[in-house]
Coordinates of N, CA and C in Angstrom, one line a residue:
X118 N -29.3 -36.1 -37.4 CA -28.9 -37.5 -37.7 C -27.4 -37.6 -37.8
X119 N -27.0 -36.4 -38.2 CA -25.4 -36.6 -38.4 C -24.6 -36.4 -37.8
X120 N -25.4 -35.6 -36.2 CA -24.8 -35.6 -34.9 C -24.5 -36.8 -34.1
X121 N -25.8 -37.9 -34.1 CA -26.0 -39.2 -33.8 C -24.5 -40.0 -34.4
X122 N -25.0 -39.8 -35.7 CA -23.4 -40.9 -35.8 C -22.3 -40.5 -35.9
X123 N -22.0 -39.3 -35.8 CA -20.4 -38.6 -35.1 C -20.6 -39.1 -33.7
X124 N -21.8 -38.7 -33.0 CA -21.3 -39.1 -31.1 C -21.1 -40.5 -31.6
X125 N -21.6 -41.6 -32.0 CA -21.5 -43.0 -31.7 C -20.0 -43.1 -32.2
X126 N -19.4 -42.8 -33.5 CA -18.4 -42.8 -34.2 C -17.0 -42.4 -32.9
X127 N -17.3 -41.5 -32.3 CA -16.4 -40.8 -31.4 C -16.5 -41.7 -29.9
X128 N -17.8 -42.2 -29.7 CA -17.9 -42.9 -28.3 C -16.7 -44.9 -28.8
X129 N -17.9 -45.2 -29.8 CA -16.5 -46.6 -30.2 C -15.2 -46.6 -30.8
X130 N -14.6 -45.6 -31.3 CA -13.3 -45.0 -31.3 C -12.6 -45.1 -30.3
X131 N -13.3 -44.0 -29.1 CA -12.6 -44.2 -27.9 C -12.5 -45.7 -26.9
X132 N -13.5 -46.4 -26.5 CA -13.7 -47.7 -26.3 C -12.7 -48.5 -27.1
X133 N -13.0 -48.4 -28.5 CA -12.0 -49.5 -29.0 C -10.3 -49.1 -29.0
X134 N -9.7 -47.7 -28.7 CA -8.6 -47.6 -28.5 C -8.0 -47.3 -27.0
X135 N -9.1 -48.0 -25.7 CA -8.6 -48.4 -24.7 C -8.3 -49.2 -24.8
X136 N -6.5 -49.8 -23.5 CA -6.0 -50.7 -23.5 C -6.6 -51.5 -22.1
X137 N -7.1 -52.2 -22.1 CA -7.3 -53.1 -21.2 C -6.1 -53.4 -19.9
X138 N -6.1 -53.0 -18.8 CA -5.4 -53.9 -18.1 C -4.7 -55.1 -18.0
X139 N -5.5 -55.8 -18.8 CA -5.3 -57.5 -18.6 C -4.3 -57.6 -20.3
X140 N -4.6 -56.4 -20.9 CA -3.6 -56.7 -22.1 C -1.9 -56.7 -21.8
X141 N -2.0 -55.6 -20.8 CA -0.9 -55.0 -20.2 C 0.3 -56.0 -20.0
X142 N 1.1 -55.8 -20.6 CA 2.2 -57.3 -21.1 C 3.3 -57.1 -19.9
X143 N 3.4 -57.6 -18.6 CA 4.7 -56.8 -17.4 C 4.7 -58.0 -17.2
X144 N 6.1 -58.7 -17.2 CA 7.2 -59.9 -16.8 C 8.6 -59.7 -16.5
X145 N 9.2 -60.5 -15.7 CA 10.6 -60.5 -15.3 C 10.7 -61.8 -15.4
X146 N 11.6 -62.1 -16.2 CA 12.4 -63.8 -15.2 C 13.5 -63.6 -15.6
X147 N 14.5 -64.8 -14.9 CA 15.3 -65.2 -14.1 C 16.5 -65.2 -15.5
X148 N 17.4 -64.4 -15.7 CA 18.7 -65.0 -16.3 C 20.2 -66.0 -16.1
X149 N 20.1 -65.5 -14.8 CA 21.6 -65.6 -14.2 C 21.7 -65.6 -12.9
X150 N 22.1 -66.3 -11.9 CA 22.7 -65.8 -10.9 C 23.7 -66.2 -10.4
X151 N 24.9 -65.5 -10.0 CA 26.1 -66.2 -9.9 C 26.8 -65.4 -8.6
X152 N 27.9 -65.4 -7.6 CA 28.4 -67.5 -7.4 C 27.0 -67.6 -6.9
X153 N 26.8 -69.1 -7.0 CA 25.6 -69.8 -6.3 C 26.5 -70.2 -4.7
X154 N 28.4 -70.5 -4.8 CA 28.5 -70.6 -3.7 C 29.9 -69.8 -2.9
X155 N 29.6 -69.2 -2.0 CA 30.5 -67.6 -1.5 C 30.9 -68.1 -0.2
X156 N 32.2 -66.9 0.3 CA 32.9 -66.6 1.9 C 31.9 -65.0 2.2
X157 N 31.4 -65.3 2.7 CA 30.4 -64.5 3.4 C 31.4 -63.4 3.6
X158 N 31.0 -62.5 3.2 CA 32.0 -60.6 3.3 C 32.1 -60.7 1.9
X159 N 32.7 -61.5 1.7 CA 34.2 -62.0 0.4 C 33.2 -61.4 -0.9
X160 N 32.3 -61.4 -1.5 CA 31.8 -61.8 -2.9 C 30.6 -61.1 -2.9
X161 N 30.1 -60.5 -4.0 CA 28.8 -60.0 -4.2 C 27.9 -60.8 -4.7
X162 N 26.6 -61.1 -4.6 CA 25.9 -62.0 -6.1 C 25.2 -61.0 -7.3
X163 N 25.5 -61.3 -8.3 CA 25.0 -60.9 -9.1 C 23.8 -61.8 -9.7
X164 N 22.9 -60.8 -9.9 CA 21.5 -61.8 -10.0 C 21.2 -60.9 -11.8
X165 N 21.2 -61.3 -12.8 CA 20.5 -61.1 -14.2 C 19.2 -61.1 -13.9
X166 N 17.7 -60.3 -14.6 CA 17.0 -61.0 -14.8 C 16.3 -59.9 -16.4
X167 N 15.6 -60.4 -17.1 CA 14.7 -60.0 -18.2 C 13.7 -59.3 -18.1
X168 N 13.4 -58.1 -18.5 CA 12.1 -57.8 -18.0 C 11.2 -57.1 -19.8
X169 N 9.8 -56.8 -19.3 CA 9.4 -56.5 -20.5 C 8.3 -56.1 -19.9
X170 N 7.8 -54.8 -20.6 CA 6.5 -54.1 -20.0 C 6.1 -53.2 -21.5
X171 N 4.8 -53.8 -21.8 CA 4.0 -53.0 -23.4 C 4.2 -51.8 -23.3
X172 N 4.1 -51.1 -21.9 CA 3.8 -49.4 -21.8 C 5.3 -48.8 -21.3
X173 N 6.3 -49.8 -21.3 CA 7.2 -49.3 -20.5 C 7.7 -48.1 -19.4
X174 N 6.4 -48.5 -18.7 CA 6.4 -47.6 -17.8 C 7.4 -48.3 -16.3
X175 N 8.6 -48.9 -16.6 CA 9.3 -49.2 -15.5 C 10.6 -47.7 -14.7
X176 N 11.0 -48.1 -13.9 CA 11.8 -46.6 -13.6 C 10.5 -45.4 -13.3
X177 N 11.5 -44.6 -12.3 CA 11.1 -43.5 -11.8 C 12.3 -42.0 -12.0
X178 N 11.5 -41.0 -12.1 CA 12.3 -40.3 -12.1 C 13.0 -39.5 -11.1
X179 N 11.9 -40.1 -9.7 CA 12.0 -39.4 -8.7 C 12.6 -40.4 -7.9
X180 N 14.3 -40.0 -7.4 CA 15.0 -41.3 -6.7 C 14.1 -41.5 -5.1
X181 N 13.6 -40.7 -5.1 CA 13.0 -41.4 -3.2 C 11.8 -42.4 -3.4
X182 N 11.3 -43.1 -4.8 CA 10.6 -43.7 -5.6 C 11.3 -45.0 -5.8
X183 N 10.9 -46.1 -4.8 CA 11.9 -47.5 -4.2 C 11.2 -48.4 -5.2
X184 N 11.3 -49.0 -6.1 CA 10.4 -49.7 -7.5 C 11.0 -51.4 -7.4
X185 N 12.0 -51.8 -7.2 CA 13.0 -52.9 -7.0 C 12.6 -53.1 -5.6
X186 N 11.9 -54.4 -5.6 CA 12.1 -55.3 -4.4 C 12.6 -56.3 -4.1
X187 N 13.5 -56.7 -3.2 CA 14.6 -57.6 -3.0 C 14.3 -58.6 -1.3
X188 N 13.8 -59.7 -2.2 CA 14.0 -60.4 0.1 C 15.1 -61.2 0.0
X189 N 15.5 -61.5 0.8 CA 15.9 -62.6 1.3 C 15.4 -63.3 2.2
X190 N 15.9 -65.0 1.7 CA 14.6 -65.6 2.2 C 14.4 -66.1 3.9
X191 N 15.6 -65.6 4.6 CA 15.9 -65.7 5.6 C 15.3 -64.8 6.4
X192 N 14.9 -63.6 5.9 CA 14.5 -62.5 6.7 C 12.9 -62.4 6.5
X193 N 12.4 -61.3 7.5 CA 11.3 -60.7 7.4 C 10.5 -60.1 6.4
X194 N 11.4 -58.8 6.5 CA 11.5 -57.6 5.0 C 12.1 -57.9 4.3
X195 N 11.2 -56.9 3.1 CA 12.2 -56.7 2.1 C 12.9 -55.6 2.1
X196 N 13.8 -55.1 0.9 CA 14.8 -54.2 0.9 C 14.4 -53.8 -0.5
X197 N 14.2 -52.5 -0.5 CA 13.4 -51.7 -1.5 C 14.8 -50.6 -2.4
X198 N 14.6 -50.8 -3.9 CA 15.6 -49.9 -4.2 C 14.9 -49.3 -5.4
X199 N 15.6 -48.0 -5.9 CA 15.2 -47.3 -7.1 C 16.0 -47.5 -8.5
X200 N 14.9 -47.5 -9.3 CA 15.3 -48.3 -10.7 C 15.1 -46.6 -11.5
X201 N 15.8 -46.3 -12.0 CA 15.5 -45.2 -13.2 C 14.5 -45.4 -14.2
X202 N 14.0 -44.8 -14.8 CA 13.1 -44.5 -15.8 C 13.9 -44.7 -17.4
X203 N 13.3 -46.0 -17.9 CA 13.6 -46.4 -18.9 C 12.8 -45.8 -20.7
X204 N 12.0 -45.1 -20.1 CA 11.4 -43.8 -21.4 C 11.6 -43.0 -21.3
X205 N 11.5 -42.2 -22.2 CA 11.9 -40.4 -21.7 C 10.2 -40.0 -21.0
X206 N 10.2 -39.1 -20.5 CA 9.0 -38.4 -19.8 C 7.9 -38.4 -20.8
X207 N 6.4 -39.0 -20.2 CA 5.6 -39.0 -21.4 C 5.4 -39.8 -22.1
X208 N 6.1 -40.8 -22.3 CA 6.5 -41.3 -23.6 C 5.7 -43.2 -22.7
X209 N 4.7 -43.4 -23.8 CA 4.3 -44.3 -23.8 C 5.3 -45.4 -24.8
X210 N 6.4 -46.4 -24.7 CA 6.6 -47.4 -25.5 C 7.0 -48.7 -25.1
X211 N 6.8 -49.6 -25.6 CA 7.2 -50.8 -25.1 C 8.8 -51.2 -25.1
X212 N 8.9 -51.7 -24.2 CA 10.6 -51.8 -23.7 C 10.7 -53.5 -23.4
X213 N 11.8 -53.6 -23.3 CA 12.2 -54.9 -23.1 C 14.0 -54.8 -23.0
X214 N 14.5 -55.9 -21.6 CA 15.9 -55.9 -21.8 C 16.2 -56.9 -20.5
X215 N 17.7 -56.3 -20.2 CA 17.9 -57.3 -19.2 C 18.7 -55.8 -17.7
X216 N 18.1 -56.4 -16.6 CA 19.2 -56.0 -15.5 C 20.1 -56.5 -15.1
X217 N 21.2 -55.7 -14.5 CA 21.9 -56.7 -13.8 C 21.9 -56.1 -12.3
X218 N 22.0 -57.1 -11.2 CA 21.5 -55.9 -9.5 C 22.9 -56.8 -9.2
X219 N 23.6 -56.1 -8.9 CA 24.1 -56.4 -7.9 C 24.1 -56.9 -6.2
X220 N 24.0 -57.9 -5.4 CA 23.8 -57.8 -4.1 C 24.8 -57.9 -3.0
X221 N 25.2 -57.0 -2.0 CA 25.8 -57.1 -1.1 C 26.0 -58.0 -0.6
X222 N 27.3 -58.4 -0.3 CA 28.1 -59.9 -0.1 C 26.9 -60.2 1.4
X223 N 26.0 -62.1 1.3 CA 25.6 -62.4 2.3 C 26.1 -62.5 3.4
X224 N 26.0 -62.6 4.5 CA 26.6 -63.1 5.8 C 25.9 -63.9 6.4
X225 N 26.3 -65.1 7.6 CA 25.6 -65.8 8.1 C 25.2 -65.5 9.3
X226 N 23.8 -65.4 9.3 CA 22.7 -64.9 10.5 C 23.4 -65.9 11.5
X227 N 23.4 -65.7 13.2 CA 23.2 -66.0 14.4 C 24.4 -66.9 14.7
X228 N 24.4 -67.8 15.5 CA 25.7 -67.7 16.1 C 27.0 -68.5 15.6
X229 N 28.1 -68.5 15.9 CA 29.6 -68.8 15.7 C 29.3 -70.2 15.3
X230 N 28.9 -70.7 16.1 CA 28.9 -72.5 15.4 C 28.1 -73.2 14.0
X231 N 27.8 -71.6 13.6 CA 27.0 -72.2 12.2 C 28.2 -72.4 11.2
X232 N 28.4 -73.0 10.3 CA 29.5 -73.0 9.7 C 29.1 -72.8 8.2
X233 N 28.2 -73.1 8.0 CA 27.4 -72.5 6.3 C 25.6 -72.0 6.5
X234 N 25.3 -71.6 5.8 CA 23.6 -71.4 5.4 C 23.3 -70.9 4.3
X235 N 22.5 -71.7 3.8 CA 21.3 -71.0 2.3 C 20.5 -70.3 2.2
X236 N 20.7 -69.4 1.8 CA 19.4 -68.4 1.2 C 18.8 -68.5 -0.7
X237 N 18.0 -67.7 -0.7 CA 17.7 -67.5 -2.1 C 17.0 -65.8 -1.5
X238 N 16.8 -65.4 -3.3 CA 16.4 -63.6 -3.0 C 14.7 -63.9 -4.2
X239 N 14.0 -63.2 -3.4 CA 12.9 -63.2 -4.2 C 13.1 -61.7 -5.0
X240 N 12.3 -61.3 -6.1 CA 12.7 -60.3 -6.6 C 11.4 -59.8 -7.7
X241 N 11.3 -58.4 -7.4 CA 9.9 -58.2 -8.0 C 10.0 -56.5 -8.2
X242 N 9.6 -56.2 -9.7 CA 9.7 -54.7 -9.9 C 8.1 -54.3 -9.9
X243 N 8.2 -52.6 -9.7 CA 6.3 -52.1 -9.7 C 6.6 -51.0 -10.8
X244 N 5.6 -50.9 -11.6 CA 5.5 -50.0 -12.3 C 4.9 -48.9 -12.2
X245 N 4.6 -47.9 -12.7 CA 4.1 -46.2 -12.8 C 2.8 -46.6 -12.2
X246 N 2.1 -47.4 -12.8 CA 0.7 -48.0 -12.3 C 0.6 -48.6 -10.9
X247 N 1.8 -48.3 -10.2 CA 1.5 -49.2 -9.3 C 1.4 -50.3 -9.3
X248 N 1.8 -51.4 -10.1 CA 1.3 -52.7 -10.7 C 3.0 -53.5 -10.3
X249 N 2.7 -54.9 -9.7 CA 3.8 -54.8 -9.5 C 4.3 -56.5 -10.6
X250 N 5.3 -56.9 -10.6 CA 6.0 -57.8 -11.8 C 5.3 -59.1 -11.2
X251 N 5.4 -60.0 -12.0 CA 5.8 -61.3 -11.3 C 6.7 -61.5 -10.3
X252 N 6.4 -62.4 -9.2 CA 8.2 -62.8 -8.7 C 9.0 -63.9 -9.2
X253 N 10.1 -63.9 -8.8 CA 11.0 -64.3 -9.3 C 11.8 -64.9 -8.2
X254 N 12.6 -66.0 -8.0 CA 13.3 -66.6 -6.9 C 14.5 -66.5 -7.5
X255 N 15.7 -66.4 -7.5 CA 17.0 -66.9 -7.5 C 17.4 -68.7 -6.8
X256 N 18.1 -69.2 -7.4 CA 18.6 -70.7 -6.9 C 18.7 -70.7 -5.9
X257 N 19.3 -71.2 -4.9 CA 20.2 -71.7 -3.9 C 21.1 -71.3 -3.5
X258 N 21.1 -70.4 -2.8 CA 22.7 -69.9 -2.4 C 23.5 -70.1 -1.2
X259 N 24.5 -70.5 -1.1 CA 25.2 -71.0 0.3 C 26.1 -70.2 0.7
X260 N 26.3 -69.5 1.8 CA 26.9 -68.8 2.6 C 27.8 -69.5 3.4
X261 N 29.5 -69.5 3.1 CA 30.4 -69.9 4.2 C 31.1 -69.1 4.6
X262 N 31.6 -69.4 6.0 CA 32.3 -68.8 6.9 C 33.3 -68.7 6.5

């Protein structure tokens, strides 16, 4: 009998100190982005955003490990980059902060007689899980010649 309610003791233990998926707390939004308006070469945008993950499992430790996704809304693809590892190895904890990305000054797509154009960047991190953020849009941005 006292085997019985050790296994049960041991079986809802484990059950009740799984985390659920759907508990799993992963968000990004939007802090900042600035200029909203540039000379195409001339200016970088800098885009802020917040992020917060219960397991803080964001970052990799392995740089060929592309976690940061970036579109622009003019184009096809996206443009994939690597985010470092914000726990030490192992280490399950909840994290929370802000990034800042830098983006390579826009230029305006196709031919000479365009004289401005708008984009915006969609923007979305993946975690250890494979699991990837919310997205995120940036404002309006205008590109001049």
């Amino acid at each position: 009998m006292y085997r019985v309610i050790l296994f049960f003791a041991l079986i809802s233990s484990l059950i009740c100190c799984n985390k659920e998926e759907e508990d799993l707390d992963f968000s990004i939004s939007l802090v900042d982005t600035f200029p909203l308006i540039i000379s195409e070469f001339q200016e970088n945008i800098v885009v802020k955003i917040k992020y917060q993950h219960s397991e803080g499992y964001i970052g990799f430790s392995n740089p060929d490990v592309l976690s940061l996704e970036i579109k622009d809304s003019r184009l096809v693809n996206s443009d994939y980059f690597h985010l470092i590892p914000l726990n030490p190895p192992s280490q399950s904890l909840s994290v929370k902060g802000e990034i800042e990305i830098e983006i390579d000054s826009p230029f305006i797509l196709g031919n000479e007689n365009i004289q401005s154009e708008s984009l915006f960047y969609s923007i979305r991190i993946q975690d250890n899980n494979s699991k990837w953020s919310n997205l995120i849009e940036t404002p309006q941005i205008t590109v001049n010649r």
